[in-house]
Amino acid sequence: MTKAKLLVLDDEPLILTSIEDLFEDDYEVLTTTDSAVALRLLQEHDVAVIITDERMPALSGHKFLQQAKELSLATRVMISGYSDVSALTEAVNAGQIFAYVSKPWEPLSLKETIRAATVHFDLIQSVGTERELLRVLMESIPEPIYFKDAQSCFTRINCEHARGLGAESPEDCVGKMDSDFLDVEYAQRSYEEEQEIIRSRRPVVEQVEKLKMADGRLRWMSTTKVPILGKHQPVSGLACVSRDITNLKEIEESLRKETALLQLLQAVTVAANESSTIEEATETCLDRLCSYTGWPVGHALRLAPGSGKELISMAVWREDKSGRIEAFRQASESNSFPAGVGLPGQVLATGKAAWIVDKTELPDSPRVQAAKLSGIRSGFGLPILLDKKVVGVLEFFSFQTAQPDKDLLMLVEHIGSQLGQVIGRQRAKEDLHRAKHAAESANRAKSEFLAAMSHEIRTPMNAILGMADLLSETNLSPEQRDFVGIFRRGGAKLLDLINDILDLSKVESGHCEVDSIDFDLLLVLERTIELMRPRAESKKLRLISEVLPEVPIGLTGDPDLLRQVLINLIGNALKFTETGSVSLCVSLEQPGEPGLLRFSITDTGIGIAPEKREIIFASFTQADSSTTRKYGGTGLGLAISKGLVMRMGGEIGVTSELGKGSTFFFTVRFGVLSEPPAPLYLEKELFPKPLKKPARLHHTTRILIAEDSVDNLLLLKAYLKDSGFQLDVAENGEEAVEKVNSGHYDLVLMDVQMPVMDGHSATRAIRMREKHGQSFPIPILALTAHALKEEIEKSLQAGCSGHLTKPITKATLLAAISQYASN
Ligand code: ADP
């Protein structure tokens, strides 16, 4: 351990020697009689204690110590020859010297004094080291650090904070307060806060605040202020550390803004996509942007139809309820904005979003006066872009002036494109809708034309077939009989075709309604098989039907349509099969789903080539062009069946192997009755079956024929020529009503389509009169070329007793007359 150094200055060499002797064991003793030498030694050595005589010839002890104090921290002790004690005590109190020793000294007491002085030196030095450490710390950390006393005055402050306060140096700040440097409001707030810390002895940790610095910059600071607590003493002051978090804040702020903008974009996109109209999408965008910006007014404009060169108001607004923008609204709605004129015009011209800082300063805008009146100042507009062309503009206004926000402008352009896409989609949807509508009405027109045409053909067919019938009853040569046979077969074929066309047009035009009635599945299948059996037998084919046990029997649906499809498919199977069998199987499409039935018709016939299996379901297509020649047919049956199956909520398809046979299958969804149907489905007798034995009628039976067509009248008369009935004729409905009223008839044959008054109206008039006169209702049979079910129902509703569809055969007519007239 090195010894502490002792510097002794005295003009008496003897004294020097005696002091050296006294201390040399414990100290390194430096002695001199020359004060200049002493000062040099002080500079060269790290002296702990200086001992000097008070009186010396060249420089007094006091003067020497003064200079020594500048050079060294050494503890100063004075030796004095006389005892001007009061002067020496004053020197001690003033901090000039640590202690004094009077001559002659007691060696022990001198030793004790120098030991104490050495301890003092050590203390001063360690305090100095601590101070230096604190200084280095305060100055090397580039954040404001400072101390304040209990009155909030700076006691110590680092350069960083001094700079921030705008002071020349840290020393300039000592003794001053925040109010000497910063704005009054902040200084006051800060003072109150510090006094509260001192009072409560509780620190404030990392308090974030915005500060206006001396140079005018705004900085975000995070400050910690801690009370300096003495033991059992009041708080003596505060230690404070601040961190400049402006950068962090700026990053945070830009992130927040970016997130908010993205959220806005997303919200607008979702809302715009969910809107069903352009107006709704536009309104949503106005709403969202106004809420985001806090701007009170939003307005939408679109390209004027026709010219497409200027923007006009869509009269879609978002505004505050005060009514203060009324003048501006009127000016906006009554003006149009060509490219370059006003804010919308600027957006239209550039295709980019635009910002106006103060609208009242724009002299060329047509709305500038109105804007002034309404208090509008800043505004921005965004283009609604479709295929890179401006098709509309959204504009927003504020009552305050606001500087352009570049991020916002960039984002709103995205919003404009989104809105443009909604408009594009909407337009496409409208175009599609129009095209679909046009296609549908064209299809309907086609179907209606087919229905009308089949009706028109049916009327003359009635005459042709009827006459062929009658002709066949006359005496003919074998050759003539052949000719008539050709006549009848050709006519029958033509009639099949007309019936098919009518069915198809019904399905395609949507006229085909699906009934929902309770029926017995087994009964429907039985009747259908019964109907097809003669054809199977004539070709020596087995016709089998099977219903699997899990299939429910009591169903709700349309048995007529089901039967029509079955007849079509079984008919085809029989037609295209020469040997073997045709079988019908009914099963569940899926186990556990009793309402969905699958009908499969399997044959052992010619089969269908794979590439034909799809196209045969289209109208007028056949698998093989030779089919018609060999088997006949029109290529309509499967198209009709497909249409009917689809109407019943099912699907149709085929599997087949060429030369081996085919299976046609279809599904239908029915309602399932919990019990077998109590009210059994009864087939509607649309065409009265010819009675095997016509009932005997009186020869005096009087029949009124209401028919305008000369040919058909001739035919009817010819049919009834030998019947012995008494016939009377009315040429239109009105005449028929008059005749029924005045004469006595047993039956009326009422054509439906007639001039002056149609058959239905005439029937209604007759029924009305019967009701009033309480007379017995006369049987009226409607005659029409319309084969539609609805037509039949119309006749029955008008009051007809029955309905015959042309062409009517002689047998059907006679049977109907015998049935109704005898009733
Ligand atoms: P059509 O039988 O009047 O020609 P369809 O629409 O009923 O009209 O049938 C279209 C075509 O499908 C038929 O011409 C025939 O080529 C083919 N086809 C239908 N059913 C069968 C079947 N069971 N076996 C073989 N081919 C069939």
mmCIF file of C-alpha atoms and ligand atoms in Angstrom, residues 500 568-569 572-577 603 605-608 616-618 620-624 627-628 632-640 656 661-662 664, ligand 1:
data_model
loop_
_atom_site.group_PDB
_atom_site.id
_atom_site.type_symbol
_atom_site.label_atom_id
_atom_site.label_comp_id
_atom_site.label_asym_id
_atom_site.label_seq_id
_atom_site.Cartn_x
_atom_site.Cartn_y
_atom_site.Cartn_z
ATOM 1 C CA ASP A 500 -96.066 -33.694 -79.027
ATOM 2 C CA ASN A 568 -93.163 -41.882 -73.166
ATOM 3 C CA LEU A 569 -90.288 -44.001 -71.842
ATOM 4 C CA ASN A 572 -89.830 -45.819 -76.544
ATOM 5 C CA ALA A 573 -88.581 -49.020 -74.926
ATOM 6 C CA LEU A 574 -91.266 -51.038 -76.695
ATOM 7 C CA LYS A 575 -90.619 -49.188 -79.967
ATOM 8 C CA PHE A 576 -86.861 -49.856 -79.996
ATOM 9 C CA THR A 577 -87.015 -53.472 -78.789
ATOM 10 C CA ASP A 603 -85.296 -52.829 -72.344
ATOM 11 C CA GLY A 605 -83.544 -53.363 -77.528
ATOM 12 C CA ILE A 606 -81.122 -51.746 -79.952
ATOM 13 C CA GLY A 607 -79.277 -49.611 -77.382
ATOM 14 C CA ILE A 608 -77.825 -46.126 -77.869
ATOM 15 C CA ILE A 616 -81.332 -37.440 -77.527
ATOM 16 C CA PHE A 617 -82.807 -35.365 -74.683
ATOM 17 C CA ALA A 618 -82.809 -32.235 -76.866
ATOM 18 C CA PHE A 620 -86.170 -32.880 -82.489
ATOM 19 C CA THR A 621 -83.075 -35.106 -82.119
ATOM 20 C CA GLN A 622 -82.823 -38.823 -82.686
ATOM 21 C CA ALA A 623 -79.880 -41.133 -82.106
ATOM 22 C CA ASP A 624 -79.859 -42.268 -85.695
ATOM 23 C CA THR A 627 -84.707 -44.070 -86.877
ATOM 24 C CA THR A 628 -87.532 -42.039 -88.330
ATOM 25 C CA GLY A 632 -91.170 -43.219 -86.953
ATOM 26 C CA GLY A 633 -91.289 -40.595 -84.196
ATOM 27 C CA THR A 634 -90.467 -36.936 -83.975
ATOM 28 C CA GLY A 635 -87.537 -36.764 -81.540
ATOM 29 C CA LEU A 636 -89.677 -34.824 -79.071
ATOM 30 C CA GLY A 637 -90.670 -37.491 -76.529
ATOM 31 C CA LEU A 638 -87.464 -37.373 -74.446
ATOM 32 C CA ALA A 639 -87.306 -33.549 -74.527
ATOM 33 C CA ILE A 640 -90.873 -33.466 -73.170
ATOM 34 C CA SER A 656 -77.091 -48.185 -72.470
ATOM 35 C CA GLY A 661 -80.459 -52.568 -74.481
ATOM 36 C CA SER A 662 -80.961 -49.390 -72.494
ATOM 37 C CA PHE A 664 -83.836 -44.906 -68.904
HETATM 38 P P1 ADP B 1 -88.745 -40.266 -80.869
HETATM 39 O O1 ADP B 1 -88.834 -41.572 -80.145
HETATM 40 O O2 ADP B 1 -90.068 -39.713 -81.215
HETATM 41 O O3 ADP B 1 -87.764 -40.278 -81.986
HETATM 42 P P2 ADP B 1 -87.611 -39.379 -78.409
HETATM 43 O O4 ADP B 1 -87.226 -38.046 -77.984
HETATM 44 O O5 ADP B 1 -88.589 -40.146 -77.578
HETATM 45 O O6 ADP B 1 -88.171 -39.229 -79.878
HETATM 46 O O7 ADP B 1 -86.312 -40.221 -78.595
HETATM 47 C C1 ADP B 1 -85.200 -39.657 -79.246
HETATM 48 C C2 ADP B 1 -84.299 -40.726 -79.775
HETATM 49 O O8 ADP B 1 -83.672 -41.416 -78.697
HETATM 50 C C3 ADP B 1 -84.988 -41.788 -80.537
HETATM 51 O O9 ADP B 1 -85.205 -41.425 -81.865
HETATM 52 C C4 ADP B 1 -83.988 -42.936 -80.440
HETATM 53 O O10 ADP B 1 -82.948 -42.752 -81.367
HETATM 54 C C5 ADP B 1 -83.422 -42.761 -79.044
HETATM 55 N N1 ADP B 1 -84.122 -43.632 -78.062
HETATM 56 C C6 ADP B 1 -85.076 -43.274 -77.188
HETATM 57 N N2 ADP B 1 -85.436 -44.320 -76.404
HETATM 58 C C7 ADP B 1 -84.689 -45.371 -76.795
HETATM 59 C C8 ADP B 1 -84.598 -46.738 -76.389
HETATM 60 N N3 ADP B 1 -85.343 -47.251 -75.391
HETATM 61 N N4 ADP B 1 -83.707 -47.534 -77.037
HETATM 62 C C9 ADP B 1 -82.958 -47.041 -78.032
HETATM 63 N N5 ADP B 1 -82.988 -45.754 -78.464
HETATM 64 C C10 ADP B 1 -83.853 -44.916 -77.859
#
